XYZ file of C-alpha atoms in Angstrom:
590
model
C 4.752 295.880 217.852
C 3.237 292.911 215.809
C 5.899 290.749 213.676
C 5.558 290.716 209.828
C 7.020 289.716 207.261
C 7.406 289.602 203.035
C 6.327 285.867 201.324
C 9.833 284.729 200.124
C 8.733 281.592 198.426
C 5.848 278.761 197.291
C 5.955 275.498 197.349
C 2.000 274.741 196.902
C 0.730 275.265 200.316
C 4.179 275.529 201.855
C 5.071 279.272 201.745
C 8.234 280.685 202.974
C 8.153 284.596 204.721
C 10.987 286.613 205.768
C 10.514 288.240 209.043
C 11.253 291.685 210.506
C 11.028 289.801 214.366
C 10.456 287.251 216.524
C 7.782 284.344 215.807
C 6.935 281.399 217.445
C 6.316 277.566 216.522
C 2.545 276.840 215.565
C 2.002 280.241 215.974
C -1.236 281.808 213.002
C -0.833 284.127 210.805
C -2.774 285.891 207.710
C -1.407 286.651 204.661
C -2.826 289.776 202.680
C -3.955 288.404 199.627
C -6.223 289.787 196.623
C -8.538 292.317 199.553
C -8.905 288.830 201.728
C -6.625 287.392 204.601
C -5.544 283.436 204.245
C -4.611 282.120 207.605
C -2.135 279.986 207.974
C 0.424 277.964 210.339
C 4.428 278.033 211.671
C 5.622 275.035 211.168
C 9.399 275.658 211.255
C 11.776 277.909 211.903
C 15.015 279.248 210.180
C 17.191 281.889 211.477
C 15.423 284.503 208.937
C 12.521 282.606 207.274
C 9.726 281.241 208.828
C 7.949 278.265 207.127
C 3.807 278.507 206.718
C 1.102 275.756 206.411
C -1.499 277.806 204.447
C -5.172 276.768 205.397
C -6.082 277.751 201.174
C -5.747 277.783 198.124
C -2.416 279.520 197.321
C -3.528 280.050 193.467
C -1.908 283.134 192.566
C -0.245 284.241 195.812
C 3.193 286.146 194.575
C 6.464 286.495 196.315
C 6.897 290.436 198.126
C 3.526 289.698 199.855
C 2.944 291.357 203.573
C 2.206 288.488 206.269
C 1.429 289.920 209.985
C 1.525 287.511 212.466
C -1.042 287.513 215.695
C 1.173 286.301 218.638
C -1.054 283.565 219.405
C -1.635 279.853 218.790
C -4.196 277.867 216.663
C -7.251 278.035 218.764
C -10.638 275.980 218.790
C -13.607 278.324 220.306
C -14.946 276.712 223.564
C -18.501 277.480 224.522
C -22.680 276.910 224.288
C -23.605 276.344 220.409
C -21.108 273.545 219.472
C -23.195 271.023 219.197
C -25.389 270.000 216.617
C -22.866 271.976 213.865
C -21.042 271.241 211.167
C -17.072 272.353 211.151
C -14.638 272.573 209.215
C -10.940 271.883 210.037
C -10.482 275.498 211.343
C -13.985 275.350 213.313
C -15.727 277.638 210.695
C -19.665 277.204 210.882
C -20.231 275.550 207.540
C -24.200 276.651 207.332
C -22.881 280.512 207.727
C -20.740 280.374 204.582
C -22.665 281.293 201.365
C -22.458 279.547 197.862
C -21.803 275.983 197.258
C -17.950 276.548 197.279
C -15.592 277.728 199.799
C -14.100 281.370 199.121
C -10.709 282.153 199.882
C -10.036 284.139 203.225
C -13.787 283.492 204.212
C -14.125 282.567 208.002
C -17.047 282.304 210.585
C -17.916 282.492 213.794
C -18.431 279.084 215.238
C -21.038 280.240 218.078
C -24.118 282.285 218.428
C -22.715 285.505 219.330
C -26.225 286.809 219.996
C -28.124 283.777 221.424
C -28.905 283.988 225.022
C -28.450 281.138 227.104
C -30.365 280.377 230.620
C -27.321 280.855 233.025
C -27.668 279.139 236.018
C -24.988 279.229 238.726
C -23.698 276.052 240.666
C -20.496 278.361 242.213
C -20.735 281.045 245.078
C -19.472 283.791 246.110
C -16.052 283.045 248.336
C -15.854 279.842 246.538
C -12.649 278.296 245.547
C -11.976 277.484 242.390
C -9.122 276.247 239.654
C -9.009 275.720 236.419
C -12.110 273.222 234.840
C -13.883 274.395 237.721
C -18.328 274.331 237.157
C -19.078 278.084 237.693
C -22.531 277.536 236.505
C -24.048 275.562 233.346
C -26.826 276.652 230.531
C -28.704 274.095 228.326
C -27.241 272.681 225.292
C -30.130 270.840 223.648
C -30.716 268.359 226.445
C -27.142 268.491 227.809
C -25.857 270.159 230.320
C -23.441 272.488 229.161
C -21.160 274.012 232.021
C -19.372 276.963 232.505
C -15.621 276.601 233.333
C -12.908 278.764 234.705
C -10.487 279.670 231.867
C -8.531 276.345 231.614
C -5.397 278.725 230.545
C -5.499 280.181 234.122
C -2.984 278.792 236.783
C -3.685 278.016 240.518
C -6.209 278.785 243.065
C -8.303 282.022 243.135
C -11.799 283.353 245.043
C -15.049 283.967 242.819
C -15.675 287.321 244.315
C -19.055 287.439 241.933
C -20.809 285.097 239.949
C -24.334 286.114 237.941
C -27.820 285.103 239.012
C -30.237 282.531 237.595
C -30.939 284.650 234.047
C -30.884 284.805 229.819
C -26.975 285.740 228.864
C -24.945 286.105 225.695
C -22.077 284.058 225.531
C -19.438 286.933 225.770
C -21.701 288.561 229.053
C -19.329 288.559 232.140
C -21.007 285.917 234.482
C -18.111 285.948 237.080
C -15.556 287.663 238.832
C -12.458 285.630 239.904
C -9.603 287.380 242.218
C -6.182 285.507 242.369
C -3.856 285.343 245.772
C -2.077 288.850 244.216
C -5.586 290.416 244.435
C -5.763 290.608 240.304
C -9.346 290.650 238.799
C -10.026 288.188 236.026
C -13.838 288.329 233.919
C -14.965 285.074 233.371
C -17.575 284.677 229.931
C -18.960 281.800 228.336
C -16.673 281.397 225.899
C -12.609 280.742 225.998
C -10.034 279.555 223.098
C -7.445 276.993 223.658
C -4.883 276.133 221.187
C -5.317 272.663 219.065
C -2.945 271.200 219.483
C -1.826 271.425 223.242
C -4.281 268.898 225.207
C -6.479 270.143 227.887
C -4.546 268.895 231.573
C -7.299 270.874 233.687
C -8.382 267.706 236.104
C -7.269 265.913 239.136
C -5.619 262.476 237.341
C -5.907 260.277 234.360
C -6.120 256.657 235.901
C -5.853 254.097 233.829
C -9.801 253.287 232.041
C -11.397 250.266 233.006
C -15.347 250.939 232.788
C -16.402 248.671 230.118
C -18.515 250.622 227.430
C -21.205 248.904 225.732
C -21.767 249.675 221.864
C -24.446 247.431 221.061
C -21.909 245.944 218.819
C -21.477 241.806 219.495
C -18.650 241.759 217.991
C -17.007 244.309 219.986
C -18.711 243.643 223.011
C -18.471 239.878 223.673
C -15.299 239.523 221.806
C -12.936 242.435 221.449
C -14.619 245.061 224.194
C -13.687 248.400 224.601
C -13.757 250.430 227.585
C -14.320 254.261 228.295
C -11.787 256.119 227.840
C -9.562 253.598 225.632
C -8.049 253.753 222.344
C -9.590 251.311 218.833
C -8.546 251.482 215.336
C -10.754 250.256 212.291
C -8.416 249.061 209.493
C -9.105 247.375 205.863
C -9.883 247.925 202.232
C -11.981 250.207 200.219
C -15.847 249.147 200.738
C -15.341 246.568 204.227
C -17.747 248.760 206.125
C -15.518 251.302 207.652
C -17.688 254.458 207.566
C -21.015 251.985 207.651
C -19.602 250.658 211.420
C -18.549 254.048 212.717
C -22.400 255.281 211.882
C -23.452 252.773 213.615
C -21.102 252.774 216.694
C -22.205 256.483 216.969
C -26.291 255.749 217.187
C -25.594 252.812 219.324
C -22.377 253.173 221.922
C -23.476 254.621 225.765
C -21.709 258.075 225.332
C -23.445 260.936 226.300
C -21.598 263.063 222.928
C -20.447 261.922 219.853
C -17.632 264.624 217.631
C -17.094 263.213 214.062
C -13.451 263.614 212.503
C -14.164 263.656 208.707
C -10.586 264.577 208.130
C -9.839 263.819 204.521
C -12.576 261.444 202.863
C -14.206 262.055 199.725
C -17.038 264.669 199.746
C -19.874 262.438 198.784
C -19.324 260.601 201.796
C -19.236 263.500 203.849
C -22.279 264.957 202.039
C -24.124 261.906 203.220
C -22.995 262.309 206.806
C -24.600 265.603 206.430
C -27.813 264.537 205.193
C -28.157 261.506 206.960
C -27.460 261.783 210.273
C -30.399 265.247 211.119
C -32.549 262.452 210.189
C -31.557 259.564 212.288
C -33.349 258.753 215.071
C -31.087 258.094 218.575
C -31.977 255.680 220.399
C -30.717 256.103 223.729
C -33.103 259.390 223.927
C -35.242 259.073 221.778
C -34.688 262.031 220.271
C -32.408 263.276 217.014
C -28.507 261.705 216.732
C -27.494 265.104 215.593
C -28.595 267.216 218.783
C -25.763 265.664 220.901
C -23.324 265.457 217.302
C -20.738 267.898 216.277
C -19.081 267.092 212.912
C -16.126 267.857 211.691
C -15.608 267.666 208.218
C -12.475 268.838 205.545
C -12.928 266.295 202.407
C -10.416 265.041 200.047
C -10.341 268.017 197.826
C -9.323 271.001 200.649
C -5.984 271.920 201.385
C -3.937 269.128 203.251
C -3.291 272.139 206.288
C -7.087 272.081 207.162
C -7.111 268.161 207.130
C -4.484 267.847 209.485
C -6.330 270.512 211.769
C -9.489 268.787 212.232
C -7.917 265.900 214.176
C -7.184 268.355 216.379
C -10.252 270.550 215.895
C -12.473 267.863 217.127
C -10.144 266.433 219.833
C -10.089 269.480 221.368
C -13.655 269.784 221.839
C -14.074 266.317 222.881
C -11.633 267.106 225.800
C -13.659 270.241 226.464
C -17.145 268.219 226.921
C -14.895 265.833 229.062
C -14.358 268.330 231.672
C -17.761 268.532 231.926
C -17.820 265.098 233.320
C -19.643 263.309 230.542
C -18.471 260.488 228.328
C -17.253 261.250 224.434
C -17.009 258.915 221.684
C -14.815 260.443 219.305
C -14.732 258.924 215.762
C -12.031 259.872 212.802
C -12.474 258.811 209.597
C -9.933 258.161 208.221
C -6.256 259.000 209.754
C -4.764 257.752 206.604
C -5.218 261.271 205.223
C -4.603 262.921 207.956
C -0.897 261.100 207.781
C -0.822 261.288 204.458
C -1.232 265.018 204.560
C 1.685 264.685 207.048
C 3.636 263.475 204.185
C 3.072 265.762 202.147
C 3.677 268.692 203.844
C 7.234 266.741 205.230
C 8.462 266.053 201.628
C 7.891 269.975 200.768
C 9.549 270.691 203.752
C 12.339 268.676 202.280
C 13.042 266.633 206.066
C 14.722 263.261 205.961
C 11.433 260.360 205.223
C 10.692 257.596 206.628
C 9.063 254.746 205.338
C 6.806 254.845 202.261
C 7.823 258.837 202.547
C 5.934 259.289 205.555
C 7.806 262.012 207.992
C 10.324 259.722 210.506
C 8.414 260.827 213.757
C 5.050 259.779 211.849
C 4.694 256.777 215.106
C 5.218 259.748 217.457
C 2.694 261.933 216.411
C -0.030 259.191 215.961
C 0.639 258.244 219.659
C 0.834 261.570 221.260
C -2.860 262.377 219.401
C -3.844 258.774 220.713
C -2.739 259.752 224.404
C -4.644 262.588 224.642
C -8.096 260.177 224.972
C -8.858 258.620 228.708
C -10.479 258.236 231.399
C -10.149 261.464 233.845
C -11.347 262.390 237.254
C -12.048 265.648 238.025
C -11.083 268.485 240.864
C -15.259 267.925 242.257
C -14.221 263.892 241.974
C -16.841 263.726 238.730
C -15.249 261.578 235.659
C -15.787 261.896 232.125
C -14.151 260.058 229.270
C -12.675 260.525 225.305
C -13.130 257.449 223.865
C -11.146 257.680 220.423
C -11.871 254.601 217.450
C -10.157 256.324 214.039
C -9.825 254.268 211.147
C -7.299 253.655 208.368
C -7.421 252.852 204.934
C -4.340 251.046 203.710
C -3.451 251.254 200.063
C -4.413 248.287 198.694
C -5.420 246.257 201.558
C -1.801 246.362 203.702
C -1.813 245.800 206.721
C 2.146 246.582 207.085
C 1.904 249.754 205.811
C 3.530 252.794 208.114
C 0.380 253.733 209.004
C -1.670 251.113 210.233
C 1.781 249.426 211.955
C 2.023 252.890 213.722
C -1.483 253.296 214.778
C -1.246 249.419 215.854
C 1.146 250.823 218.424
C -0.400 253.582 219.903
C -4.425 252.140 220.064
C -5.214 249.031 222.674
C -8.466 247.457 220.253
C -7.615 246.549 216.979
C -10.238 245.553 214.525
C -9.475 244.273 211.274
C -12.243 244.544 208.736
C -11.532 241.646 206.476
C -12.253 241.790 202.905
C -13.208 238.158 202.447
C -15.760 238.630 205.353
C -17.591 241.823 203.551
C -17.373 239.545 199.709
C -19.476 236.926 201.656
C -21.606 239.593 203.125
C -20.959 238.596 206.623
C -21.115 242.079 208.248
C -19.970 243.297 210.606
C -16.865 242.332 208.608
C -14.396 242.564 211.659
C -12.146 239.512 211.639
C -12.366 238.250 215.141
C -9.654 236.207 215.071
C -7.153 238.834 214.004
C -8.612 241.592 215.873
C -7.811 242.231 219.669
C -7.966 243.868 222.773
C -5.835 244.492 225.298
C -8.158 245.750 227.453
C -9.206 241.837 228.387
C -5.430 241.800 230.159
C -6.364 244.598 232.792
C -6.737 243.120 236.313
C -9.135 246.367 236.527
C -11.423 245.661 233.448
C -11.420 241.779 234.504
C -12.612 242.555 238.308
C -15.481 245.698 236.375
C -16.646 243.246 234.464
C -16.588 240.228 236.826
C -18.792 242.931 239.147
C -21.259 244.209 236.746
C -21.746 241.241 234.007
C -20.404 237.874 234.576
C -17.886 236.456 236.716
C -17.142 234.184 233.632
C -17.084 236.920 230.894
C -13.632 236.735 229.955
C -13.029 232.926 230.440
C -16.546 233.034 227.852
C -14.750 235.422 225.716
C -11.073 233.425 225.415
C -12.846 230.307 225.042
C -15.203 231.076 221.821
C -11.911 233.182 220.750
C -10.225 229.805 220.617
C -12.981 228.096 218.999
C -12.813 230.488 215.865
C -9.382 229.648 215.834
C -9.475 225.970 215.970
C -12.734 226.381 213.043
C -10.725 228.112 210.952
C -8.233 225.448 211.217
C -10.509 222.751 210.526
C -12.079 224.610 207.332
C -8.154 224.984 205.968
C -8.257 220.921 206.786
C -11.437 220.529 204.844
C -10.807 222.489 201.761
C -7.036 221.333 201.310
C -7.936 217.297 201.900
C -11.629 217.629 200.623
C -15.148 216.695 202.877
C -14.814 212.961 203.060
C -10.773 213.219 203.737
C -11.004 214.442 207.495
C -12.816 213.002 210.328
C -16.531 213.618 211.092
C -15.056 215.262 214.242
C -13.550 218.110 211.767
C -16.976 219.044 210.453
C -18.467 219.718 213.190
C -15.636 221.722 214.864
C -16.010 224.001 211.923
C -19.701 224.266 212.351
C -19.635 224.812 215.662
C -17.198 227.717 214.836
C -19.589 228.825 212.421
C -22.406 228.746 215.266
C -20.640 231.609 217.134
C -20.380 233.324 213.660
C -23.437 233.535 212.447
C -25.471 234.138 216.257
C -22.493 236.231 217.640
C -20.383 238.374 215.078
C -22.729 238.691 212.300
C -25.184 241.592 212.817
C -28.350 243.222 211.212
C -27.536 246.933 211.358
C -31.262 247.419 209.117
C -33.490 245.798 211.511
C -35.004 247.459 214.221
C -34.080 244.615 216.879
C -30.672 243.496 216.230
C -28.756 246.402 214.840
C -28.035 246.820 219.050
C -27.621 244.524 221.559
C -27.724 245.333 225.545
C -25.221 243.899 227.138
C -27.989 241.291 229.599
C -28.774 239.509 226.317
C -25.357 239.228 224.654
C -24.894 237.557 227.919
C -27.643 235.360 227.661
C -26.860 234.355 224.323
C -23.721 233.470 224.235
C -24.354 230.992 227.065
C -26.640 229.283 224.601
C -24.044 229.075 222.032
C -21.647 227.648 223.829
C -23.968 225.114 225.387
C -24.316 224.388 222.033
C -20.586 224.366 221.125
C -19.660 222.411 224.256
C -21.867 219.603 223.517
C -21.269 216.294 221.875
C -23.179 214.929 218.921
C -23.455 211.942 216.925
C -23.345 211.941 213.071
C -23.048 208.801 211.511
C -21.670 210.689 207.929
C -20.198 213.997 207.565
C -23.319 214.673 205.003
C -25.737 214.787 208.144
C -23.217 217.768 209.945
C -23.988 220.609 207.472
C -27.582 220.349 207.569
C -28.290 219.710 211.474
C -26.041 222.800 212.143
C -27.919 225.262 209.654
C -31.220 224.390 211.432
C -29.182 225.744 214.340
C -28.112 228.664 213.105
C -31.500 229.279 211.719
C -33.299 229.140 215.198
C -30.753 231.756 216.543
C -31.099 234.031 214.260
C -34.815 234.208 214.681
C -34.370 234.477 218.263
C -31.849 237.674 217.177
C -34.804 238.732 215.760
C -37.157 239.009 218.133
C -37.858 240.757 221.492
C -35.498 239.531 223.790
C -37.690 236.993 226.064
C -40.940 237.417 224.117
C -43.144 234.770 223.450
C -41.798 234.041 220.080
C -38.086 233.992 221.742
C -39.497 231.537 224.323
C -40.617 229.393 221.640
C -37.607 229.751 219.524
C -35.580 228.682 222.468
C -37.990 225.356 222.937
C -37.483 224.400 219.269
C -33.633 224.713 219.934
C -33.405 222.395 222.610
C -35.247 220.023 221.018
C -33.150 220.377 217.824
C -30.646 219.945 219.819
C -31.889 217.053 221.602
C -31.939 214.828 218.382
C -28.031 214.572 217.750
C -27.124 215.262 221.782
C -24.485 211.876 222.649
C -25.959 210.045 225.381
C -23.871 208.909 228.594
C -24.328 205.255 226.818
C -22.132 206.032 223.099
C -19.990 208.753 224.896
C -18.209 205.630 226.902
């Protein structure tokens, strides 16, 4: 018999319920209110009372209202039809909802129960399978969507029957499995999984090492990320966090994009809904939305639903990873998720940590980031979930608790600078303050040495060193004045500016410069370092500025030209001529 209860207390979205039976942590229940059912989740259990976070507004709710517990956790519905959808944090299909505003108790099916899918079997009768094994596939947009053994099944099973090739609905039985005891299990195209529990239907999860090409030079050339890696982008308002994530979604080397808009302002989410369907995918030539799923919970939605959205997004990403796909998960912004955790923690009167965030905030963030990764499946195929979140620190303070906790969990740190944004140097990532810990991984060093170049890591470290020295020279020039420092200081500074303008800055609105393939990045890196390692002759500091501006201008024209085209080669010859004008001869060097 299902457990029931009655509302005993209400504090905004936190509801205290006196129960008449057993309940479980994170169990889902429904509050019967004004003819509708409000979904809620158990977040704390006492001797007589269960504390719920309600995923809807509780305005008008009264004590004594009946509550019905379901006996299962908050789950994601997984199956064909997830791609190109706009969901909320509870995986309601937003396009199926009526009216402009969300209504209380309105829940929709995330998939299409009556749509026919062309099923193609991959397994045979008599095959031995385990959770996550591929039984068949259907074509979802252009991606081969694998129909898998439900993740909830444990142990080994034998395929006693599998449907032949044909058209089926997601709830049709497509296979029968038998376990060692002779019990039979029916398998459809759809399955459910608790969103707060990681999917682990794979053989192993090694440390990630495959370089992930993003097409964004300041990331690939300075602080690279890997397939299955984790990174985060902190920065104050207006520094380009959302635009940078949009660029990543368009250009990164991923099979599928999952975007979690967890608490951003409604106008930004509207732009996401309106712009993504119109964007062309440079990798496939089709629409970007065909390989994208959006999970949206704006800042004016209940905090409980905002918290659920990041877990729903991660579960969907893990599901597609089990198909051997490379998934890029983008969350904007995890600060709003952390604020939702703070609100619920405060309402439950828990012991507060720094800035009133929960004491276990670092553990919650670490556990979530740990769900990303590179996995090897039981059939030896590989898949990955690469997670990049944004953090919106109040007042741009990178020492606040959410940023500090995320810094410990993520392996890549892309710090957005207000000064760079104000001076229109986009992407506004500060290459000196940012870092990638993957540069220290022996597996990654070996991989890029074999696939890109043996000196790639050495060049990255050399570029960083030049940028640091350039910053130091700039500070000395600012303090002592242009004529108060040796000419060499001006040269060091302008060599770092060459790296800044040519490598770090990128024009997202230019067809060619918006995305740079790795071979071109390597070629331009060699050219830039050649300039930086060249000794020049200047008689006075006034000569340095205009000379390097000429070099920068030619380099930028190369960035806007087709790689190794005739105009590109002409600019290259012009660059050589400019460099030779001031190149220090051997006699001068002596």
